[in-house]
CSV table of C-alpha atoms in Angstrom, one decimal:
chain,number,residue,atom,x,y,z
A,537,UNK,CA,-24.9,22.2,-42.1
A,538,UNK,CA,-23.9,22.0,-45.6
A,539,UNK,CA,-21.5,19.3,-45.7
A,540,UNK,CA,-20.9,18.8,-49.4
A,541,UNK,CA,-18.5,21.7,-49.5
A,542,UNK,CA,-15.1,20.1,-48.5
A,543,UNK,CA,-14.0,21.3,-51.9
A,544,UNK,CA,-14.1,25.0,-50.5
A,545,UNK,CA,-12.2,24.7,-47.3
A,546,UNK,CA,-9.2,26.1,-47.2
A,547,UNK,CA,-5.7,25.8,-44.9
A,548,UNK,CA,-4.8,28.8,-43.0
A,549,UNK,CA,-1.2,29.8,-43.3
A,550,UNK,CA,-0.9,31.4,-39.7
A,551,UNK,CA,0.3,29.2,-37.4
A,552,UNK,CA,-1.7,28.4,-33.9
A,553,UNK,CA,1.1,29.5,-31.2
A,554,UNK,CA,-1.4,29.9,-28.2
A,555,UNK,CA,0.3,29.3,-24.7
A,556,UNK,CA,-2.4,30.0,-22.0
A,557,UNK,CA,-2.3,33.0,-19.5
A,558,UNK,CA,-1.6,31.4,-15.6
A,559,UNK,CA,-1.2,34.6,-14.0
A,560,UNK,CA,-1.6,33.1,-10.7
A,561,UNK,CA,0.7,30.1,-11.2
A,562,UNK,CA,-2.5,27.5,-11.3
A,563,UNK,CA,-0.4,25.2,-13.3
A,564,UNK,CA,1.2,24.2,-9.7
A,565,UNK,CA,-2.2,23.1,-8.8
A,566,UNK,CA,-2.3,20.2,-11.6
A,567,UNK,CA,-1.3,17.2,-11.5
A,568,UNK,CA,1.2,15.6,-14.1
A,569,UNK,CA,-1.6,14.1,-15.8
A,570,UNK,CA,-3.8,17.1,-16.1
A,571,UNK,CA,-0.7,18.7,-17.6
A,572,UNK,CA,0.3,16.0,-20.3
A,573,UNK,CA,-4.0,15.8,-21.1
A,574,UNK,CA,-3.9,19.4,-21.6
A,575,UNK,CA,-0.7,19.5,-24.0
A,576,UNK,CA,-1.9,16.6,-25.9
A,577,UNK,CA,-5.4,18.1,-26.4
A,578,UNK,CA,-3.9,21.5,-27.1
A,579,UNK,CA,-1.3,19.7,-29.8
A,580,UNK,CA,-4.6,18.3,-31.7
A,581,UNK,CA,-6.2,21.9,-31.5
A,582,UNK,CA,-3.2,23.6,-33.0
A,583,UNK,CA,-3.0,20.9,-36.0
A,584,UNK,CA,-6.4,19.8,-36.6
A,585,UNK,CA,-8.7,22.5,-35.9
A,586,UNK,CA,-6.8,25.8,-35.7
A,587,UNK,CA,-5.8,25.6,-39.6
A,588,UNK,CA,-9.4,24.8,-40.7
A,589,UNK,CA,-11.8,26.4,-38.4
A,590,UNK,CA,-12.5,30.0,-40.0
A,591,UNK,CA,-12.8,28.2,-43.4
A,592,UNK,CA,-15.4,25.6,-41.5
A,593,UNK,CA,-17.3,28.1,-40.3
A,594,UNK,CA,-17.0,30.5,-43.2
A,595,UNK,CA,-18.8,27.7,-45.6
A,596,UNK,CA,-20.9,26.2,-42.4
A,597,UNK,CA,-19.2,23.5,-42.8
A,598,UNK,CA,-19.3,20.9,-40.2
A,599,UNK,CA,-16.8,18.1,-40.6
A,600,UNK,CA,-17.9,14.9,-39.7
A,601,UNK,CA,-14.5,13.5,-39.8
A,602,UNK,CA,-13.4,15.4,-36.7
A,603,UNK,CA,-15.9,12.8,-34.7
A,604,UNK,CA,-13.4,9.7,-35.2
A,605,UNK,CA,-10.6,12.1,-34.3
A,606,UNK,CA,-12.0,13.2,-31.2
A,607,UNK,CA,-12.9,9.5,-30.3
A,608,UNK,CA,-9.2,8.9,-30.9
A,609,UNK,CA,-7.9,11.4,-28.4
A,610,UNK,CA,-9.9,10.6,-25.8
A,611,UNK,CA,-12.4,13.7,-25.9
A,612,UNK,CA,-15.2,12.0,-25.4
A,613,UNK,CA,-16.6,10.9,-22.1
A,614,UNK,CA,-13.1,11.3,-20.6
A,615,UNK,CA,-14.4,11.3,-17.2
A,616,UNK,CA,-16.5,7.9,-17.7
A,617,UNK,CA,-14.9,4.5,-17.0
A,618,UNK,CA,-12.7,3.1,-18.9
A,619,UNK,CA,-14.3,-0.5,-18.6
A,620,UNK,CA,-16.4,1.1,-21.4
A,621,UNK,CA,-13.5,2.3,-23.2
A,622,UNK,CA,-13.8,5.8,-21.8
A,623,UNK,CA,-11.0,8.1,-20.0
A,624,UNK,CA,-11.4,7.2,-16.4
A,625,UNK,CA,-10.0,10.6,-15.6
A,626,UNK,CA,-11.2,13.4,-13.0
A,627,UNK,CA,-13.4,16.5,-13.4
A,628,UNK,CA,-10.6,18.6,-14.1
A,629,UNK,CA,-9.0,16.8,-16.8
A,630,UNK,CA,-12.3,16.6,-18.3
A,631,UNK,CA,-12.6,20.4,-18.0
A,632,UNK,CA,-9.2,21.1,-19.2
A,633,UNK,CA,-10.1,19.0,-22.1
A,634,UNK,CA,-13.2,21.2,-23.3
A,635,UNK,CA,-11.2,24.5,-22.3
A,636,UNK,CA,-8.5,23.7,-25.0
A,637,UNK,CA,-11.4,22.4,-27.5
A,638,UNK,CA,-13.4,25.6,-26.8
A,639,UNK,CA,-10.1,27.9,-27.4
A,640,UNK,CA,-10.4,26.1,-31.1
A,641,UNK,CA,-14.1,26.6,-31.1
A,642,UNK,CA,-17.2,26.2,-29.0
A,643,UNK,CA,-19.2,24.4,-32.0
A,644,UNK,CA,-16.5,21.8,-31.9
A,645,UNK,CA,-16.5,21.8,-27.8
A,646,UNK,CA,-20.7,21.5,-28.5
A,647,UNK,CA,-19.8,18.6,-30.3
A,648,UNK,CA,-17.5,16.5,-27.5
A,649,UNK,CA,-19.4,18.0,-24.3
A,650,UNK,CA,-22.9,16.8,-26.1
A,651,UNK,CA,-21.7,13.4,-26.8
A,652,UNK,CA,-19.8,13.0,-23.3
A,653,UNK,CA,-22.1,14.6,-20.9
A,654,UNK,CA,-25.6,14.5,-22.5
A,655,UNK,CA,-25.3,11.2,-24.3
A,656,UNK,CA,-22.6,8.9,-22.6
A,657,UNK,CA,-23.4,10.1,-19.1
A,658,UNK,CA,-27.0,9.4,-19.1
A,659,UNK,CA,-26.5,5.8,-20.4
A,660,UNK,CA,-23.7,5.3,-18.0
A,661,UNK,CA,-25.7,6.6,-15.0
A,662,UNK,CA,-29.3,5.8,-15.9
A,663,UNK,CA,-28.8,2.7,-18.3
A,664,UNK,CA,-28.3,-0.9,-17.3
A,665,UNK,CA,-25.1,-3.1,-17.8
A,666,UNK,CA,-26.4,-4.3,-21.3
A,667,UNK,CA,-27.1,-0.7,-22.6
A,668,UNK,CA,-23.4,0.6,-21.4
A,669,UNK,CA,-22.2,-2.1,-23.3
A,670,UNK,CA,-23.4,-2.1,-26.5
A,671,UNK,CA,-23.8,2.0,-26.6
A,672,UNK,CA,-20.5,3.3,-24.7
A,673,UNK,CA,-17.7,1.8,-26.5
A,674,UNK,CA,-18.8,2.8,-29.8
A,675,UNK,CA,-19.5,6.4,-28.8
A,676,UNK,CA,-16.2,6.9,-27.0
A,677,UNK,CA,-14.6,5.5,-30.0
A,678,UNK,CA,-16.2,7.7,-32.6
A,679,UNK,CA,-17.5,5.1,-34.1
A,680,UNK,CA,-20.6,6.4,-33.3
A,681,UNK,CA,-22.1,10.0,-32.8
A,682,UNK,CA,-24.9,10.7,-30.3
A,683,UNK,CA,-27.2,13.8,-29.6
A,684,UNK,CA,-29.5,14.9,-26.7
A,685,UNK,CA,-33.1,15.5,-27.3
A,686,UNK,CA,-34.9,17.6,-24.6
A,687,UNK,CA,-35.7,21.1,-25.9
A,688,UNK,CA,-38.8,21.3,-27.8
A,689,UNK,CA,-40.0,24.0,-30.3
A,690,UNK,CA,-42.2,25.3,-27.5
A,691,UNK,CA,-40.5,24.2,-24.2
A,692,UNK,CA,-37.1,25.8,-24.2
A,693,UNK,CA,-36.7,27.0,-20.1
A,694,UNK,CA,-39.2,25.3,-19.1
A,695,UNK,CA,-38.8,21.4,-19.9
A,696,UNK,CA,-41.2,19.7,-17.8
A,697,UNK,CA,-44.2,21.5,-20.2
A,698,UNK,CA,-42.7,18.9,-22.8
A,699,UNK,CA,-45.1,17.4,-25.3
A,700,UNK,CA,-43.3,14.8,-26.7
A,701,UNK,CA,-44.4,10.8,-25.3
A,702,UNK,CA,-44.5,7.7,-25.6
A,703,UNK,CA,-47.2,5.0,-25.1
A,704,UNK,CA,-46.7,1.2,-23.7
A,705,UNK,CA,-47.9,-0.9,-26.7
A,706,UNK,CA,-47.1,-4.2,-25.1
A,707,UNK,CA,-44.2,-5.5,-27.2
A,708,UNK,CA,-42.5,-1.8,-27.6
A,709,UNK,CA,-43.2,1.8,-27.1
A,710,UNK,CA,-44.9,4.0,-29.6
A,711,UNK,CA,-43.1,7.6,-29.5
A,712,UNK,CA,-44.6,10.8,-30.7
A,713,UNK,CA,-43.3,14.5,-31.0
A,714,UNK,CA,-40.7,16.7,-32.0
A,715,UNK,CA,-37.1,18.3,-30.7
A,716,UNK,CA,-35.6,21.7,-31.7
A,717,UNK,CA,-31.9,23.2,-31.0
A,718,UNK,CA,-30.5,19.8,-31.1
A,719,UNK,CA,-26.5,19.8,-31.6
A,720,UNK,CA,-25.1,16.7,-33.8
A,721,UNK,CA,-29.1,15.8,-34.6
A,722,UNK,CA,-28.4,15.8,-38.3
A,723,UNK,CA,-25.7,12.8,-38.2
A,724,UNK,CA,-26.3,11.6,-35.0
A,725,UNK,CA,-26.6,7.6,-34.8
A,726,UNK,CA,-28.1,7.7,-31.5
A,727,UNK,CA,-30.3,9.8,-29.8
A,728,UNK,CA,-31.1,10.2,-25.9
A,729,UNK,CA,-34.8,11.3,-25.9
A,730,UNK,CA,-36.4,13.0,-22.9
A,731,UNK,CA,-40.3,12.0,-23.3
A,732,UNK,CA,-43.4,11.4,-21.1
A,733,UNK,CA,-45.4,8.4,-20.3
A,734,UNK,CA,-49.1,8.1,-20.0
A,735,UNK,CA,-49.1,9.0,-16.8
A,736,UNK,CA,-47.2,12.1,-17.5
A,737,UNK,CA,-43.7,10.9,-16.1
A,738,UNK,CA,-40.3,12.1,-17.9
A,739,UNK,CA,-38.4,8.7,-18.9
A,740,UNK,CA,-35.1,8.8,-20.9
A,741,UNK,CA,-35.5,6.5,-24.2
A,742,UNK,CA,-32.5,5.6,-26.9
A,743,UNK,CA,-33.8,5.9,-30.3
A,744,UNK,CA,-31.2,4.7,-33.0
A,745,UNK,CA,-31.2,6.1,-36.5
A,746,UNK,CA,-32.7,4.0,-38.8
A,747,UNK,CA,-35.7,3.5,-36.8
A,748,UNK,CA,-39.1,4.0,-38.9
A,749,UNK,CA,-40.9,7.3,-38.5
A,750,UNK,CA,-37.5,9.0,-37.1
A,751,UNK,CA,-36.3,12.2,-38.7
A,752,UNK,CA,-33.7,14.7,-38.3
A,753,UNK,CA,-33.9,17.6,-40.2
A,754,UNK,CA,-30.8,20.0,-40.7
A,755,UNK,CA,-31.4,23.8,-39.0
A,756,UNK,CA,-29.8,26.0,-41.7
A,757,UNK,CA,-29.2,29.6,-41.6
A,758,UNK,CA,-27.3,29.9,-38.4
A,759,UNK,CA,-25.1,32.9,-37.7
A,760,UNK,CA,-23.7,31.0,-34.7
A,761,UNK,CA,-22.0,28.1,-33.9
A,762,UNK,CA,-21.4,27.3,-38.2
A,763,UNK,CA,-19.2,24.6,-37.6
A,764,UNK,CA,-21.5,22.5,-35.5
A,765,UNK,CA,-24.6,20.6,-36.8
A,766,UNK,CA,-27.6,21.9,-35.4
A,767,UNK,CA,-31.2,19.9,-36.6
A,768,UNK,CA,-34.4,18.8,-35.2
A,769,UNK,CA,-35.7,15.1,-33.7
A,770,UNK,CA,-38.9,14.4,-35.2
A,771,UNK,CA,-41.1,11.4,-33.9
A,772,UNK,CA,-43.8,9.9,-36.0
A,773,UNK,CA,-44.8,6.9,-34.5
A,774,UNK,CA,-41.7,5.5,-33.7
A,775,UNK,CA,-41.8,1.8,-32.6
A,776,UNK,CA,-39.0,1.9,-29.7
A,777,UNK,CA,-37.8,-1.2,-28.2
A,778,UNK,CA,-38.6,-1.7,-24.6
A,779,UNK,CA,-35.0,-2.4,-23.7
A,780,UNK,CA,-34.3,0.8,-24.9
A,781,UNK,CA,-35.7,2.8,-21.6
A,782,UNK,CA,-33.3,4.0,-19.6
A,783,UNK,CA,-34.2,2.3,-16.7
A,784,UNK,CA,-32.8,3.7,-13.5
A,785,UNK,CA,-34.0,7.2,-13.1
A,786,UNK,CA,-37.0,9.3,-14.3
A,787,UNK,CA,-38.1,12.3,-14.0
A,788,UNK,CA,-37.2,15.8,-14.6
A,789,UNK,CA,-34.1,15.4,-12.5
A,790,UNK,CA,-32.4,13.0,-15.0
A,791,UNK,CA,-31.8,15.3,-18.0
A,792,UNK,CA,-31.3,18.0,-15.3
A,793,UNK,CA,-28.3,15.9,-14.0
A,794,UNK,CA,-27.1,15.6,-17.3
A,795,UNK,CA,-27.5,19.3,-18.1
A,796,UNK,CA,-25.2,19.7,-14.6
A,797,UNK,CA,-22.4,17.4,-16.3
A,798,UNK,CA,-22.3,19.4,-19.4
A,799,UNK,CA,-22.5,23.2,-17.9
A,800,UNK,CA,-19.4,22.2,-16.0
A,801,UNK,CA,-17.6,21.8,-19.2
A,802,UNK,CA,-19.1,25.0,-20.7
A,803,UNK,CA,-17.6,26.7,-17.9
A,804,UNK,CA,-14.4,25.6,-18.8
A,805,UNK,CA,-14.9,25.7,-22.7
A,806,UNK,CA,-16.1,29.1,-22.5
A,807,UNK,CA,-12.9,30.5,-20.9
A,808,UNK,CA,-11.0,28.9,-23.3
A,809,UNK,CA,-12.7,31.0,-26.1
A,810,UNK,CA,-11.9,34.2,-24.1
A,811,UNK,CA,-8.0,32.7,-23.9
A,812,UNK,CA,-7.8,33.1,-27.2
A,813,UNK,CA,-9.2,36.3,-27.9
A,814,UNK,CA,-6.7,37.7,-24.6
A,815,UNK,CA,-4.3,36.3,-26.4
A,816,UNK,CA,-5.2,37.8,-29.9
A,817,UNK,CA,-5.2,40.9,-28.5
A,818,UNK,CA,-2.0,40.7,-26.6
A,819,UNK,CA,-0.1,40.0,-29.8
A,820,UNK,CA,-1.7,42.4,-31.6
A,821,UNK,CA,-1.0,45.5,-29.5
A,822,UNK,CA,2.4,44.6,-29.7
A,823,UNK,CA,2.4,44.3,-33.7
A,824,UNK,CA,0.0,47.2,-34.3
A,825,UNK,CA,1.9,50.6,-34.8
A,826,UNK,CA,0.0,53.5,-34.6
A,827,UNK,CA,1.3,57.3,-33.9
A,828,UNK,CA,4.9,55.5,-34.3
A,829,UNK,CA,4.4,53.1,-31.4
A,830,UNK,CA,2.6,50.0,-30.7
A,831,UNK,CA,-0.8,50.8,-29.6
A,832,UNK,CA,0.0,48.3,-26.5
A,833,UNK,CA,1.6,51.8,-25.2
A,834,UNK,CA,-1.5,53.4,-24.7
A,835,UNK,CA,-3.2,53.6,-21.5
A,836,UNK,CA,-6.7,52.5,-22.8
A,837,UNK,CA,-5.2,49.3,-24.6
A,838,UNK,CA,-3.3,48.2,-21.2
A,839,UNK,CA,-6.4,49.0,-19.4
A,840,UNK,CA,-8.2,46.5,-21.7
A,841,UNK,CA,-6.2,44.1,-21.3
A,842,UNK,CA,-5.7,44.1,-17.5
A,843,UNK,CA,-9.4,43.8,-17.1
A,844,UNK,CA,-9.1,40.4,-19.6
A,845,UNK,CA,-6.6,39.0,-17.7
A,846,UNK,CA,-8.1,39.6,-14.2
A,847,UNK,CA,-11.5,38.0,-15.1
A,848,UNK,CA,-9.8,35.1,-16.8
A,849,UNK,CA,-8.1,34.8,-14.0
A,850,UNK,CA,-11.2,34.9,-11.4
A,851,UNK,CA,-12.7,32.0,-14.0
A,852,UNK,CA,-10.0,30.0,-13.8
A,853,UNK,CA,-9.8,30.0,-10.2
A,854,UNK,CA,-13.8,29.3,-10.0
A,855,UNK,CA,-13.5,26.3,-12.5
A,856,UNK,CA,-10.7,25.0,-10.5
A,857,UNK,CA,-12.7,24.7,-7.6
A,858,UNK,CA,-15.8,23.8,-9.1
A,859,UNK,CA,-13.8,20.8,-10.4
A,860,UNK,CA,-12.7,19.8,-7.3
A,861,UNK,CA,-16.0,19.8,-6.0
A,862,UNK,CA,-17.1,17.8,-8.9
A,863,UNK,CA,-14.4,15.2,-8.1
A,864,UNK,CA,-15.5,14.9,-4.2
A,865,UNK,CA,-19.0,14.5,-5.3
A,866,UNK,CA,-20.0,17.7,-3.6
A,867,UNK,CA,-20.8,20.1,-6.9
A,868,UNK,CA,-24.2,21.5,-6.9
A,869,UNK,CA,-26.7,22.8,-9.2
A,870,UNK,CA,-26.5,26.8,-8.3
A,871,UNK,CA,-22.6,26.5,-7.9
A,872,UNK,CA,-22.6,25.3,-11.5
A,873,UNK,CA,-24.9,27.9,-12.8
A,874,UNK,CA,-22.9,30.5,-10.9
A,875,UNK,CA,-19.8,29.2,-13.1
A,876,UNK,CA,-21.3,28.4,-16.2
A,877,UNK,CA,-23.1,31.9,-16.4
A,878,UNK,CA,-20.1,33.8,-14.8
A,879,UNK,CA,-17.5,32.2,-17.8
A,880,UNK,CA,-20.0,33.1,-20.9
A,881,UNK,CA,-20.2,36.6,-19.8
A,882,UNK,CA,-16.7,37.0,-19.4
A,883,UNK,CA,-15.8,35.3,-22.5
A,884,UNK,CA,-18.4,37.3,-24.4
A,885,UNK,CA,-17.0,40.6,-22.7
A,886,UNK,CA,-13.5,39.6,-23.7
A,887,UNK,CA,-14.5,38.6,-27.0
A,888,UNK,CA,-16.3,42.2,-27.7
A,889,UNK,CA,-13.3,43.9,-26.4
A,890,UNK,CA,-10.8,42.2,-28.3
A,891,UNK,CA,-12.3,42.6,-31.7
A,892,UNK,CA,-12.6,46.4,-30.6
A,893,UNK,CA,-8.9,46.4,-29.9
A,894,UNK,CA,-8.4,44.8,-33.4
A,895,UNK,CA,-9.9,47.7,-35.3
A,896,UNK,CA,-11.3,46.7,-38.6
A,897,UNK,CA,-9.4,43.5,-39.0
A,898,UNK,CA,-11.3,42.3,-35.9
A,899,UNK,CA,-14.4,41.7,-38.0
A,900,UNK,CA,-12.6,39.2,-40.4
A,901,UNK,CA,-11.4,35.4,-40.5
A,902,UNK,CA,-7.7,36.8,-40.0
A,903,UNK,CA,-8.5,36.9,-36.3
A,904,UNK,CA,-10.7,34.5,-34.1
A,905,UNK,CA,-12.7,37.3,-32.2
A,906,UNK,CA,-16.0,37.4,-34.3
A,907,UNK,CA,-16.5,33.6,-34.6
A,908,UNK,CA,-16.0,33.2,-31.0
A,909,UNK,CA,-18.4,36.0,-30.1
A,910,UNK,CA,-21.0,34.7,-32.6
A,911,UNK,CA,-20.6,31.6,-31.0
A,912,UNK,CA,-20.9,32.3,-27.3
A,913,UNK,CA,-23.9,34.0,-28.1
A,914,UNK,CA,-25.2,30.5,-28.4
A,915,UNK,CA,-23.5,29.3,-25.5
A,916,UNK,CA,-25.0,31.8,-23.4
A,917,UNK,CA,-28.1,30.5,-24.4
A,918,UNK,CA,-28.5,27.1,-24.4
A,919,UNK,CA,-28.3,24.6,-21.5
A,920,UNK,CA,-29.7,27.3,-19.4
A,921,UNK,CA,-30.1,30.8,-20.6
A,922,UNK,CA,-28.0,33.7,-18.6
A,923,UNK,CA,-31.4,34.8,-17.3
A,924,UNK,CA,-32.3,31.5,-15.7
A,925,UNK,CA,-29.0,30.7,-14.2
A,926,UNK,CA,-29.3,33.8,-12.2
A,927,UNK,CA,-32.7,32.7,-11.2
A,928,UNK,CA,-31.5,29.4,-10.3
A,929,UNK,CA,-29.0,31.4,-7.8
A,930,UNK,CA,-31.4,33.6,-6.8
A,931,UNK,CA,-33.8,31.0,-5.4
A,932,UNK,CA,-30.7,29.4,-3.8
A,933,UNK,CA,-30.0,32.5,-1.9
A,934,UNK,CA,-33.7,33.5,-0.7
A,935,UNK,CA,-35.3,30.2,-1.2
A,936,UNK,CA,-37.9,31.6,-3.1
A,937,UNK,CA,-38.1,30.2,-6.8
A,938,UNK,CA,-39.1,33.0,-9.2
A,939,UNK,CA,-39.5,31.1,-12.3
A,940,UNK,CA,-42.9,29.0,-10.9
């Protein structure tokens, strides 16, 4: 995205007074650390994202300075061990961080969850100690930005069909191919790239900016995630040192494990966006006068608010239980698919209803719904489309995979 229009960025005069809905008293299930972490990130979003996000989105501006700020508050890889500069927190803390950031904007959450779940997680999980010590502290601090290269121009929902490949040249690997729709790519210092070796086996490689033949063209013209940087990864005979191969896991299961971690964060994050839209609609219903009374006094508006709160509450409970399962090491891919799919569908429906409740004002940057709605159209597609998650659940239920 365009990063040269910083002069156009305007700070909103509206104060962010968000307080989350907690109809079932779920805060009583959280620890003091959970509440402290959530509060710190919420304050950060109110100060560093909310006043600028509409202007960033309107101008298709990715605020590169946010990378270091996210590092400073521990938003990158908070669930990874402290010995690598990470937070050492549990998965519920991680979920709450993603919820608060996406309440600010899905693009901002994408930046954070790609870094933590799709770049740092595979280096920690599948890398060796030398790789962990070299990359994780710099990624955790925000000194470096990372991206994850799996999707290709012709292989999205079917990543096993990838054509990006590498050959053993004796003292190095030679990497060729291209990846598409890659968050953070235009500014990434490091890319975790999935490619096939000469036997057709998928491996992860760490590719660094500056390697000859490696380029990251920016994707322009997006109507969604406009405050996030998206691009391609192009590999033209890139010489990758052998020590940059992730040694501890190969096959498609390796990137799928990364996606499980990221999808978990999306499940929490999307509900953050839903909460923002709900809170905006609830406040607007009290302020907007029609027929000599607040529109919140009309039955149809109350129905919409009641349904929004019900769906948010259901998703909160689903996410919390999934967080417990993650903490116990028991969360399954179909369980994660259910939560991701449910959260994004819930958030999209709430964004659309909230937009209608605001009337014409709902299409402007005065209120967040149109931005959230457009962002969520990407979130419903990436890291497993809505339909693919449905089929993952269907295969779990019936034992018959419908997409093979």
